[in-house]
Amino acid sequence: MSSIMSSAKGQRLTRSEEKLLRQEEERKRLEEEEIRLAAERVERERLEKLRLEEEERARIAAADKARKELELPELYQILEGNRFIIQKVHKSQREMKKWQRYMRCDGTPDPTIPQEINTFINLSKENPNTDIKTLLEGGRVILQLLDELEMVLRDTPPDELPEGISDQYQQTIWDLQELLSNINDKATDILLKEYEEGKILKYGFVLKFKGYAFVNYHLEFELPKPLAMSDIAVRILHTDYDHISCRSHAFNAHQRAFKTKLVAVEIRQDMHEDIEVQGEGEEFQTIEDQKIPEEQKVHEEQKTPEEQQTLESKQLPDEEIKPIRLTRSRSAVSSGSKEETELRSRSSSRVRVVEDVDAKLPSIELVSEKVSYEAIAMSIVDFNQYTPLGGVYYFDILKLPPQPKFVKGWRIVQMKDTGLMSAPYPPESNKEDSPTPDEKEGESRNAPPAGITLKLPSKALFFEQPKPARWDQTGKQWRTDGIHSITFEPEEQILSFKMDTFNIFTLIQRYYVNMPFQSWILKPAAENEAILTVHAAFTKVEIRMKDLCQLCPVPVEDNLSHLRGKWMTASTLIVSMINAGLNIFPGTNSENYVKINEKNKMVTQNTYMEMALVSSAIAFRSSNWNMSTEPEEILLQACESLTGEMIPEDDWSLYMLRPERCHKLKMKESSEELSNEIAENTDFYSNLYHMMRGLASDAAKERILNTDHLFLGSVQEILEATKLLTHTVQVN
């Protein structure tokens, strides 16, 4: 008992120990209370932050709603007003042209009036005139009528041009082209019948004629040996404009030219239309006739069994060829093609083509995947991928008509009214022979090929080695088979090749050779004037835009000197640039053939229209960050510019465009990472137009409000045709 009491006494705490224990317990209680209070404070702050964010979102939503209720109707009203005014101006211009045409007293018919044009065509067919100069002058008149009619078809809106009238105009075009073909044939026939021996046919007594070089025209042909002793004439004709491709079955489905509307349209409306484009005139250069060998022409039949060929000129004693402007022929084709039309096959595979044009030039990668239409056979020219450039060449041989003889001062000639007759090549007997395995591609033992050497046309730009293509009359298409031994001298721009038959041929270049673009900038030059600069794959293109547009001149003369500096409508400029090889206007299926930056079409469409509205005072340029954004987002740089001078780099700002709102970003183009952080002291806007106007100075606002309607239409049409927002891609 005593031992237990002694143990309890030994465990009793002292007062100091009890005090320390109480202090420790109090400290722990205070710490726990402090932690609890801190947690409550953090939770209150979190809830307050959420409340503020919710209020901010509600404020932004309310502000967005209020802005949209005010801004979007105003934007629609502006666009609709511009569209109405531009339509009214263009209609007035068309009526004025029609009145001026009515008041003309130059003796030429109005091609839009059936009675007048039909009378003109019939009288021209029955014209007994045998003077070549008069015939060719009549051809020039027909060219003017064709250009006039094609312009009417191109510039008249569909609602003003009923389908029946459109078909009538197209039929008139075909009839005029056929008439031109007849004039060409008639002039050729006269030349061959009325030559002066030793003048036109200077080499008529050379027994083994192998070919001839036309030095002044940088053109040379090589005659197959079987024709070296034949009584034939070689006709070589170059038309500056391509009137053959439109007869292709695939042309309407895959045509490459544009007829974008000349007016502003309602927002959200798709603007892109493919149309058939035809050139504005053509230069015909007659090359020569030779009594001894030259080549066969390929005949064509259209609408009438009449041969449709084109003219070639005589050779003068000084070996110079006199240039003659001839006419377009509606039909000129090669019937010597033996191949049948290849069947098209379905293709859904990915096709990747990389071509190097020059060691100095970058490689451009073309991508085509998931193609939903029939793949075109390799030897058939696909208008989605290639564009004929530099016009059309007619290379054919004709049978000589009875030649005159001079006896005692009398000129005696046998009269035959058979017209021109083509000389078949290869001969019919040789067509049945099949080539041996040892023979080169495209050559047969009994029918050696015809050779041609030419300098690239001077009115077209070629950024890579062009491919020759021949016209297949049977299949109504351009083909690359039957052409071989192709060589090209880049420095001299000389192309040589051989063809199995005498044929119509042209030169083709990749449609997307200059795409995708590297960068672009749209900068005001003055009030109602802007310059669009596009750095394409191989060249820089500058387009100046006012109420009309022009391709800006360059210090050094190039192949487009006939286009540069000339004011024309936006649609005419687009057509002219495509036909000249300076193509920066993607087709509707461009994503199948070239790498693009896919974006929502409605967003890009709205952006082009709104950029045009402020382009008189605001400069825009591409941003590399646009590749990193979502398809519904567009990122571009913008800056106010009223002086037309160079803009400092620090003045550019980045803007994010979304379907629901637009705003300025805090980041710069030189930032290392993409950030969606909004710039300080900026608001949200419902569209690009109101954002630019809201951030602009008073002077810029005044200029924007005074924008000319025709200037706006020109800028909008060019932007929509170039598709800059989707076809500007960084190529590594």
XYZ file of C-alpha atoms in Angstrom:
732
model
C 0.000 0.000 0.000
C 2.719 2.411 0.846
C 4.603 1.565 -2.362
C 1.652 2.535 -4.595
C 1.241 5.975 -3.029
C 4.913 6.602 -3.431
C 4.699 5.891 -7.231
C 1.757 8.297 -7.779
C 3.518 11.030 -5.978
C 6.535 10.616 -8.221
C 4.420 11.218 -11.455
C 2.727 14.467 -10.325
C 3.635 17.481 -12.607
C 5.170 20.517 -11.274
C 3.495 23.901 -11.729
C 5.998 24.984 -14.296
C 5.364 21.897 -16.343
C 1.630 22.377 -16.161
C 2.054 25.958 -17.329
C 4.123 24.911 -20.299
C 1.578 22.278 -21.182
C -1.250 24.795 -21.099
C 0.772 27.209 -23.247
C 1.437 24.480 -25.825
C -2.215 23.580 -25.986
C -3.149 27.246 -26.415
C -0.592 27.666 -29.187
C -1.961 24.677 -31.061
C -5.481 26.002 -30.662
C -4.437 29.397 -32.009
C -2.651 27.819 -34.951
C -5.664 25.728 -35.801
C -7.866 28.788 -35.515
C -5.529 30.754 -37.739
C -5.525 27.968 -40.321
C -9.301 27.828 -40.219
C -9.596 31.589 -40.609
C -7.090 31.552 -43.473
C -9.023 28.810 -45.224
C -12.230 30.745 -44.781
C -10.543 33.860 -46.141
C -9.230 31.969 -49.198
C -12.657 30.507 -49.809
C -14.248 33.951 -49.520
C -11.681 35.339 -51.971
C -12.307 32.454 -54.349
C -16.012 32.966 -54.219
C -15.538 36.698 -54.674
C -13.310 36.086 -57.687
C -15.856 33.735 -59.168
C -18.539 36.301 -58.559
C -16.484 39.034 -60.196
C -15.660 36.779 -63.145
C -19.288 35.866 -63.513
C -20.225 39.516 -63.372
C -17.514 40.307 -65.936
C -18.763 37.563 -68.210
C -22.268 38.837 -67.797
C -21.070 42.381 -68.507
C -19.167 41.220 -71.592
C -22.139 39.197 -72.762
C -24.440 42.154 -72.222
C -21.955 44.454 -73.949
C -21.581 41.972 -76.820
C -25.326 41.724 -77.156
C -25.693 45.481 -77.084
C -22.863 45.919 -79.611
C -24.239 43.251 -81.897
C -27.699 44.762 -81.733
C -26.169 48.049 -82.872
C -23.150 46.999 -84.944
C -24.403 44.051 -86.983
C -27.481 45.813 -88.403
C -25.261 48.782 -89.217
C -22.737 46.503 -90.924
C -25.449 44.762 -92.940
C -26.867 48.127 -93.924
C -23.458 49.362 -95.075
C -22.794 46.232 -97.116
C -26.244 46.233 -98.667
C -25.979 49.934 -99.458
C -22.616 49.447 -101.122
C -23.927 46.496 -103.091
C -26.918 48.462 -104.333
C -24.857 51.503 -105.325
C -22.217 49.443 -107.130
C -24.878 47.510 -109.011
C -26.514 50.776 -109.987
C -23.232 52.285 -111.205
C -22.312 49.200 -113.205
C -25.765 49.026 -114.739
C -25.466 52.657 -115.743
C -22.063 51.952 -117.291
C -23.459 49.020 -119.264
C -26.333 51.144 -120.532
C -23.893 53.870 -121.560
C -21.746 51.362 -123.456
C -24.841 50.011 -125.153
C -25.843 53.520 -126.206
C -22.343 54.299 -127.455
C -22.408 51.063 -129.436
C -25.713 52.049 -130.959
C -24.333 55.446 -131.967
C -21.211 54.042 -133.622
C -21.128 54.552 -137.354
C -18.051 52.564 -138.358
C -19.903 49.963 -140.393
C -19.347 47.102 -137.959
C -22.382 45.133 -136.771
C -23.572 44.941 -133.188
C -22.727 41.341 -132.174
C -25.602 41.295 -129.675
C -28.218 41.858 -132.409
C -28.862 38.587 -134.290
C -30.026 40.233 -137.520
C -26.919 42.388 -137.828
C -24.343 39.748 -136.917
C -25.958 37.019 -139.031
C -26.000 39.323 -142.058
C -22.347 40.155 -141.460
C -21.386 36.476 -141.214
C -23.282 35.495 -144.366
C -21.853 38.358 -146.417
C -18.339 37.543 -145.209
C -18.741 33.914 -146.254
C -19.878 34.933 -149.729
C -17.226 37.624 -150.149
C -15.309 36.856 -153.381
C -12.399 39.102 -152.407
C -9.023 37.431 -152.956
C -6.820 40.192 -151.556
C -4.977 38.829 -148.535
C -4.593 42.216 -146.886
C -8.343 42.808 -147.103
C -9.055 39.339 -145.753
C -6.801 39.853 -142.769
C -8.305 43.267 -142.107
C -11.698 41.582 -141.991
C -10.223 39.133 -139.507
C -9.245 42.001 -137.224
C -12.816 43.266 -137.293
C -14.059 39.819 -136.298
C -11.565 39.761 -133.431
C -12.985 43.028 -132.153
C -16.510 41.633 -132.361
C -15.445 38.539 -130.436
C -13.814 40.607 -127.709
C -16.902 42.792 -127.492
C -19.234 39.827 -127.186
C -17.049 38.037 -124.651
C -16.942 41.182 -122.524
C -20.738 41.379 -122.567
C -20.960 37.772 -121.380
C -18.374 38.368 -118.671
C -19.675 41.649 -117.267
C -23.443 41.197 -117.454
C -25.056 39.774 -114.283
C -27.034 36.544 -114.724
C -30.312 38.234 -113.810
C -29.870 40.612 -116.764
C -28.797 37.891 -119.181
C -31.432 35.168 -119.616
C -30.191 31.707 -120.470
C -31.558 31.890 -124.006
C -29.707 35.134 -124.717
C -26.509 33.753 -123.206
C -26.745 30.678 -125.436
C -27.355 32.920 -128.432
C -24.221 34.953 -127.690
C -22.168 31.792 -127.261
C -23.439 30.458 -130.583
C -22.469 33.742 -132.225
C -18.963 33.401 -130.798
C -18.649 29.933 -132.299
C -19.936 31.163 -135.666
C -17.441 34.037 -135.681
C -14.586 31.700 -134.797
C -15.622 29.393 -137.622
C -15.694 32.363 -139.983
C -12.192 33.311 -138.885
C -11.026 29.793 -139.551
C -12.442 30.008 -143.071
C -10.647 33.306 -143.617
C -7.375 31.748 -142.489
C -7.835 28.823 -144.852
C -8.784 31.099 -147.723
C -5.747 33.318 -147.184
C -3.495 30.266 -147.012
C -4.976 28.884 -150.222
C -4.396 32.198 -152.007
C -0.787 32.310 -150.834
C -0.115 28.813 -152.103
C -1.730 29.485 -155.491
C -0.248 32.892 -156.180
C 3.317 32.539 -154.971
C 6.258 33.800 -156.961
C 8.662 30.954 -157.487
C 11.955 31.533 -155.730
C 10.431 34.124 -153.413
C 7.949 32.396 -151.188
C 9.408 28.985 -151.878
C 13.007 30.015 -151.863
C 14.225 26.525 -151.139
C 11.965 24.789 -153.644
C 14.863 23.170 -155.481
C 16.636 21.719 -152.481
C 16.246 17.974 -152.930
C 16.505 16.904 -149.324
C 14.927 19.568 -147.228
C 15.198 18.691 -143.527
C 13.794 21.740 -141.824
C 14.139 25.448 -141.379
C 14.869 27.963 -138.639
C 12.934 31.219 -138.515
C 15.547 33.314 -136.779
C 13.384 36.388 -136.320
C 10.720 34.331 -134.582
C 13.051 32.013 -132.643
C 11.281 29.025 -134.124
C 12.651 25.992 -135.913
C 11.118 22.807 -137.224
C 12.571 19.486 -138.287
C 10.857 17.599 -141.058
C 10.562 13.787 -141.018
C 12.600 12.138 -143.759
C 9.573 10.640 -145.598
C 8.395 14.199 -146.314
C 11.712 15.512 -147.597
C 10.759 14.923 -151.247
C 7.046 15.699 -150.970
C 5.100 18.519 -152.589
C 3.725 20.015 -149.402
C 3.554 23.259 -147.501
C 4.277 23.615 -143.824
C 2.019 25.969 -141.960
C 3.050 27.214 -138.515
C 0.654 29.581 -136.803
C 0.844 31.003 -133.314
C -2.202 32.622 -131.715
C -1.544 34.645 -128.597
C -4.749 33.520 -127.003
C -6.066 30.051 -126.317
C -9.403 29.413 -127.993
C -8.979 25.635 -128.097
C -9.203 24.691 -124.413
C -12.811 25.847 -124.126
C -13.790 22.958 -126.409
C -12.499 20.403 -123.920
C -15.131 18.304 -122.167
C -13.341 18.864 -118.857
C -12.980 22.617 -119.238
C -16.381 23.617 -117.885
C -16.004 21.322 -114.880
C -12.454 22.332 -114.048
C -12.089 25.774 -115.542
C -9.490 27.972 -113.974
C -10.607 31.496 -114.574
C -12.797 33.650 -112.402
C -15.784 35.839 -112.732
C -16.055 37.207 -109.241
C -18.836 39.684 -108.711
C -17.972 43.314 -109.178
C -20.067 44.370 -106.224
C -20.130 43.931 -102.503
C -22.464 41.206 -101.363
C -24.364 40.363 -98.260
C -22.306 39.049 -95.409
C -22.159 35.241 -95.189
C -22.669 34.852 -98.924
C -20.187 32.663 -100.765
C -18.478 34.718 -103.428
C -16.335 32.281 -105.303
C -17.379 31.272 -108.776
C -15.369 29.577 -111.477
C -16.037 30.744 -114.981
C -14.775 30.293 -118.399
C -12.198 32.880 -119.332
C -11.266 33.952 -122.759
C -8.486 36.283 -123.782
C -8.821 39.703 -125.190
C -7.337 39.391 -128.611
C -4.644 37.394 -130.176
C -1.581 37.975 -132.267
C -1.148 35.743 -135.230
C 2.292 35.442 -136.672
C 2.540 33.807 -140.038
C 5.632 31.776 -140.331
C 5.905 30.365 -143.807
C 4.938 28.134 -146.659
C 7.382 25.690 -148.231
C 6.916 23.771 -151.400
C 9.109 21.060 -150.074
C 8.441 19.176 -146.905
C 6.858 20.411 -143.868
C 4.274 19.027 -141.745
C 0.897 17.809 -141.575
C -1.910 19.642 -140.064
C -4.505 18.057 -138.061
C -7.941 18.676 -139.266
C -10.871 19.406 -137.178
C -14.504 19.153 -137.785
C -17.009 21.254 -135.964
C -20.505 22.098 -136.943
C -19.546 21.816 -140.604
C -17.397 19.280 -142.370
C -15.248 22.178 -143.475
C -11.586 22.075 -142.588
C -10.640 24.647 -140.001
C -7.079 25.606 -140.178
C -5.023 28.702 -139.723
C -2.641 30.732 -141.754
C 1.061 30.795 -142.263
C 3.037 33.272 -144.251
C 5.462 33.290 -147.017
C 9.183 33.618 -146.744
C 10.708 36.639 -148.328
C 13.992 36.580 -150.225
C 15.842 38.060 -147.271
C 14.643 35.100 -145.184
C 12.501 37.328 -143.025
C 8.992 36.354 -142.141
C 6.483 39.129 -142.228
C 4.251 39.163 -139.156
C 0.572 39.237 -139.920
C -2.224 39.576 -137.414
C -4.762 36.915 -138.208
C -7.840 35.637 -136.564
C -9.030 33.197 -134.007
C -10.377 30.029 -135.459
C -13.151 28.318 -133.666
C -11.860 24.973 -134.731
C -8.375 23.854 -135.468
C -7.441 20.437 -134.356
C -5.319 17.478 -135.071
C -7.130 14.516 -136.455
C -3.981 12.454 -136.756
C -4.247 11.271 -133.177
C -4.609 7.527 -133.026
C -5.055 7.093 -129.295
C -8.481 6.629 -127.853
C -9.692 8.612 -124.875
C -8.436 7.058 -121.682
C -10.915 6.025 -119.051
C -10.831 7.977 -115.837
C -10.432 6.121 -112.614
C -11.415 6.925 -109.080
C -8.652 8.140 -106.844
C -8.621 8.666 -103.110
C -4.932 8.335 -102.569
C -2.598 11.035 -101.498
C -0.427 12.447 -104.236
C 2.672 14.392 -103.404
C 4.650 16.189 -106.042
C 7.798 18.178 -105.393
C 9.379 20.086 -108.224
C 12.508 22.200 -108.181
C 12.458 24.938 -110.737
C 15.943 26.216 -110.183
C 18.681 25.818 -107.631
C 17.971 29.361 -106.510
C 14.254 28.786 -106.113
C 12.475 26.980 -103.287
C 10.699 23.681 -103.650
C 6.931 23.826 -103.618
C 4.962 20.884 -102.336
C 1.647 20.129 -103.920
C -0.681 17.922 -101.953
C -3.794 16.212 -103.260
C -5.653 13.870 -100.972
C -9.101 12.398 -100.650
C -10.055 13.490 -104.154
C -13.759 12.828 -104.563
C -13.929 13.030 -108.341
C -12.531 10.853 -111.090
C -8.786 11.011 -111.438
C -7.712 12.194 -114.841
C -5.432 9.885 -116.771
C -1.778 10.775 -116.568
C -1.519 11.720 -120.245
C -4.626 13.924 -120.214
C -4.139 17.513 -119.094
C -6.143 18.243 -115.950
C -7.277 21.876 -115.887
C -7.273 21.696 -112.100
C -3.523 21.196 -112.127
C -2.272 22.808 -115.333
C -2.921 25.979 -117.291
C -2.235 26.430 -121.032
C -0.064 29.517 -121.501
C 1.280 31.549 -124.379
C -1.508 30.757 -126.798
C -1.822 27.932 -129.291
C 0.542 26.718 -132.017
C -0.751 25.199 -135.248
C 1.819 22.878 -136.805
C 0.457 21.159 -139.914
C 1.271 20.174 -143.493
C -0.872 20.908 -146.527
C -1.000 19.530 -150.039
C 0.158 22.070 -152.587
C -2.536 23.219 -155.030
C -1.743 23.279 -158.773
C 1.156 25.677 -159.236
C 1.273 28.402 -161.913
C 3.555 28.172 -164.928
C 4.895 31.098 -166.924
C 5.033 30.555 -170.702
C 5.958 33.399 -173.059
C 4.700 35.997 -170.650
C 1.540 34.084 -169.885
C 0.709 32.810 -166.405
C -0.988 29.429 -166.666
C -2.552 27.724 -163.672
C -5.019 24.870 -163.301
C -8.090 26.042 -161.417
C -9.401 23.713 -158.715
C -11.938 24.806 -156.165
C -11.085 22.118 -153.644
C -9.817 24.433 -150.950
C -7.051 23.466 -148.585
C -6.233 19.809 -148.256
C -4.151 18.419 -145.428
C -1.425 15.894 -146.120
C -1.826 12.864 -143.834
C 1.083 11.966 -141.606
C 1.922 9.281 -140.720
C 0.757 7.864 -144.059
C -2.249 5.580 -143.856
C -0.120 2.559 -144.760
C 2.152 3.241 -141.810
C -0.575 3.641 -139.239
C -1.162 -0.095 -139.216
C 2.468 -0.840 -138.470
C 3.301 -1.255 -134.812
C 6.680 -0.105 -133.461
C 9.338 -2.626 -132.559
C 10.640 -2.941 -129.003
C 13.946 -1.380 -130.038
C 12.333 1.840 -131.180
C 12.276 4.867 -128.951
C 9.148 5.909 -127.192
C 6.778 7.658 -129.541
C 8.687 6.721 -132.676
C 7.769 4.167 -135.272
C 10.067 2.553 -137.811
C 8.190 3.957 -140.801
C 6.967 7.255 -139.377
C 9.727 9.261 -137.705
C 8.563 12.180 -135.562
C 8.495 15.850 -136.439
C 10.694 18.151 -134.397
C 9.969 21.645 -133.173
C 12.167 24.164 -131.358
C 10.779 27.438 -130.078
C 11.447 30.231 -127.671
C 8.893 30.579 -124.906
C 6.184 33.135 -125.754
C 7.055 36.687 -124.806
C 3.635 37.520 -123.370
C 3.504 34.844 -120.678
C 5.473 34.128 -117.508
C 6.924 30.666 -117.007
C 8.326 29.938 -113.547
C 9.432 26.426 -114.409
C 10.030 24.290 -117.468
C 6.724 24.137 -119.351
C 5.302 20.943 -120.738
C 4.105 20.717 -124.347
C 0.641 19.255 -124.863
C -1.081 18.317 -128.111
C -4.755 18.656 -128.937
C -6.725 15.448 -129.311
C -9.681 16.210 -131.554
C -11.333 12.846 -130.940
C -11.347 13.150 -127.160
C -11.603 16.962 -127.125
C -8.722 17.313 -124.679
C -5.080 18.254 -124.339
C -2.728 15.282 -124.053
C 0.954 14.918 -123.261
C 1.497 11.514 -124.858
C 2.883 11.344 -128.380
C 5.421 14.015 -127.387
C 8.961 13.054 -126.425
C 12.651 14.024 -126.593
C 11.883 17.186 -124.611
C 14.820 19.472 -123.828
C 14.848 22.913 -122.248
C 17.485 25.639 -122.026
C 16.521 27.828 -119.026
C 18.915 30.659 -119.813
C 17.796 31.003 -123.418
C 14.193 29.976 -122.682
C 14.342 27.538 -125.602
C 12.139 24.435 -125.627
C 12.621 21.538 -128.054
C 10.579 18.383 -128.496
C 9.307 15.895 -131.058
C 5.762 14.862 -131.927
C 4.589 11.686 -133.604
C 2.140 13.654 -135.746
C 1.702 17.194 -136.963
C -0.648 18.680 -134.458
C -1.963 21.693 -132.616
C 0.033 22.117 -129.434
C 0.333 24.447 -126.489
C 2.564 24.896 -123.444
C 1.210 24.124 -119.987
C 2.380 25.175 -116.523
C 1.262 24.067 -113.075
C -1.755 26.098 -112.034
C -0.514 26.414 -108.451
C 3.147 26.995 -109.272
C 3.122 30.241 -107.235
C 1.202 28.885 -104.264
C 1.042 28.791 -101.330
C 1.970 32.411 -100.661
C 4.738 33.348 -98.254
C 3.270 36.624 -96.994
C 1.106 39.566 -98.018
C 0.365 43.156 -97.066
C -2.574 45.408 -97.939
C -1.629 49.043 -97.394
C -3.460 52.310 -98.124
C -1.652 54.508 -100.647
C -4.050 57.454 -100.459
C -7.726 58.078 -99.928
C -9.645 55.440 -101.906
C -6.416 53.850 -103.065
C -4.576 50.790 -101.761
C -1.779 48.466 -102.842
C -1.835 44.720 -102.289
C 1.593 43.080 -102.232
C 1.724 39.289 -102.350
C 4.995 37.423 -101.884
C 4.196 34.293 -103.861
C 6.354 31.201 -104.173
C 8.568 32.547 -106.974
C 7.737 36.211 -107.394
C 6.340 39.340 -105.793
C 3.069 40.712 -107.140
C 1.787 44.243 -106.564
C -1.744 45.295 -107.466
C -2.886 48.903 -107.143
C -6.594 49.327 -106.501
C -8.856 52.330 -106.987
C -12.227 52.212 -108.717
C -10.216 50.183 -111.243
C -7.153 48.003 -110.739
C -3.727 47.737 -112.298
C -0.749 45.428 -112.123
C 1.982 47.726 -110.858
C 4.890 48.446 -113.227
C 8.367 47.144 -112.414
C 11.727 48.835 -113.085
C 12.878 46.092 -115.460
C 10.692 45.221 -118.441
C 9.309 41.700 -118.333
C 6.839 39.507 -120.223
C 3.897 41.335 -118.671
C 4.732 44.807 -119.934
C 1.582 44.687 -122.056
C -0.461 44.427 -118.821
C 1.466 46.485 -116.291
C 0.313 50.012 -115.615
C -3.016 49.600 -117.417
C -6.197 50.299 -115.471
C -8.960 47.718 -115.820
C -11.765 46.196 -113.808
C -10.839 43.688 -111.134
C -12.400 40.795 -113.046
C -10.562 41.721 -116.245
C -7.267 41.987 -114.370
C -7.788 38.565 -112.790
C -8.482 36.994 -116.183
C -5.510 38.754 -117.789
C -3.073 37.698 -115.064
C -4.193 34.062 -115.199
C -3.877 33.992 -118.987
C -0.402 35.531 -118.731
C 0.878 32.953 -116.221
C 0.968 35.259 -113.184
C -1.643 33.312 -111.278
C -2.253 34.149 -107.620
C -5.941 33.253 -107.734
C -6.703 29.781 -106.325
C -9.466 27.628 -107.746
C -12.419 26.277 -105.822
C -10.728 22.899 -105.259
C -7.322 24.285 -104.371
C -7.123 22.310 -101.122
C -6.760 19.163 -103.247
C -3.654 20.446 -105.020
C -1.734 22.761 -102.718
C -1.108 23.005 -98.998
C -3.442 25.540 -97.393
C -4.367 26.863 -93.962
C -7.923 25.615 -93.564
C -10.327 28.198 -92.174
C -14.066 28.543 -91.841
C -15.326 29.906 -95.167
C -17.913 32.165 -93.579
C -15.316 33.742 -91.297
C -12.878 34.374 -94.151
C -15.649 35.714 -96.378
C -16.749 38.210 -93.749
C -13.149 39.207 -93.095
C -12.482 40.040 -96.755
C -15.576 42.237 -96.917
C -14.749 44.065 -93.692
C -11.094 44.531 -94.658
C -12.283 46.205 -97.848
C -14.508 48.572 -95.853
C -11.541 50.003 -93.909
C -8.738 49.473 -96.460
C -8.579 53.171 -97.269
C -7.177 53.941 -93.793
C -6.064 50.644 -92.208
C -3.155 48.474 -93.329
C -3.278 44.701 -92.934
C -0.641 42.038 -93.280
C -0.280 38.316 -92.733
C 0.707 36.737 -89.429
C 2.653 33.518 -89.075
C 0.598 32.793 -85.952
C -2.494 32.342 -88.101
C -1.290 28.807 -88.845
C -1.533 27.980 -85.116
C -5.129 29.047 -84.586
C -8.356 27.080 -84.866
C -10.288 26.901 -88.164
C -12.892 29.313 -86.734
C -10.192 31.824 -85.756
C -8.221 34.259 -87.903
C -5.151 36.057 -86.669
C -3.772 38.984 -88.656
C -1.810 42.182 -88.153
C -3.270 45.640 -88.610
C -2.210 49.241 -88.216
C -3.595 52.660 -89.064
C -1.854 54.165 -92.102
C -2.823 57.522 -93.599
C 0.421 58.709 -95.180
C 1.317 55.790 -97.427
C 4.808 55.669 -95.935
C 6.542 52.597 -94.547
C 5.004 51.450 -91.270
C 7.392 50.904 -88.306
C 7.440 47.344 -87.017
C 6.354 48.386 -83.514
C 3.164 49.971 -84.860
C 1.711 46.644 -85.965
C -0.712 44.883 -83.619
C -2.249 41.415 -83.668
C -6.007 40.967 -83.824
C -8.025 37.841 -83.140
C -11.160 37.391 -85.227
C -13.828 34.905 -84.180
C -17.418 34.437 -85.335
C -18.783 35.750 -82.027
C -16.361 38.630 -81.369
C -13.087 40.321 -82.306
C -10.411 41.832 -80.086
C -6.845 43.073 -79.965
C -4.176 40.798 -78.478
C -1.467 41.747 -76.018
C 1.164 39.651 -77.803
C 3.174 40.828 -80.819
C 4.171 39.047 -84.000
C 7.676 38.605 -82.565
C 6.411 36.864 -79.403
C 7.784 33.392 -78.760
C 4.459 31.802 -77.821
C 0.876 32.231 -78.898
C -1.253 33.876 -76.216
C -4.918 34.825 -76.273
C -4.450 37.452 -73.566
C -6.370 40.583 -74.426
C -4.531 43.876 -74.780
C -5.073 46.405 -72.014
C -7.696 49.123 -72.328
C -9.404 47.449 -75.291
C -12.971 46.313 -75.803
C -14.620 43.433 -77.571
C -16.312 44.094 -80.905
C -18.764 42.065 -82.921
C -16.820 42.403 -86.193
C -13.565 43.595 -87.701
C -15.050 46.697 -89.296
C -16.337 48.201 -86.050
C -13.191 47.203 -84.175
C -10.933 49.005 -86.650
C -13.218 52.007 -86.728
C -13.445 52.064 -82.936
C -9.661 52.030 -82.507
C -8.948 54.462 -85.355
C -8.174 58.156 -85.080
C -10.697 60.802 -86.097
C -8.927 61.328 -89.429
C -8.968 57.601 -90.147
C -12.650 57.365 -89.195
C -13.441 60.184 -91.590
C -11.595 58.457 -94.414
C -13.330 55.146 -93.685
C -16.763 56.772 -93.752
C -15.949 58.450 -97.088
C -14.762 55.276 -98.824
C -15.720 55.188 -102.501
C -18.067 52.348 -103.386
C -16.229 51.269 -106.537
C -12.914 51.244 -104.672
C -14.481 49.057 -102.008
C -15.783 46.674 -104.672
C -12.368 46.394 -106.334
C -10.566 45.613 -103.074
C -13.169 43.076 -102.012
C -13.058 41.274 -105.350
C -9.263 41.018 -105.365
C -9.142 39.794 -101.750
C -11.780 37.150 -102.377
C -10.017 35.970 -105.534
C -6.581 35.640 -103.892
C -7.875 33.888 -100.741
C -4.932 35.261 -98.781
C -6.103 34.111 -95.354
C -6.082 30.438 -96.315
C -3.343 30.269 -98.965
C -0.559 31.961 -97.021
C 1.473 29.136 -95.517
C 4.986 28.852 -94.156
C 6.902 26.443 -96.397
C 9.944 24.915 -94.770
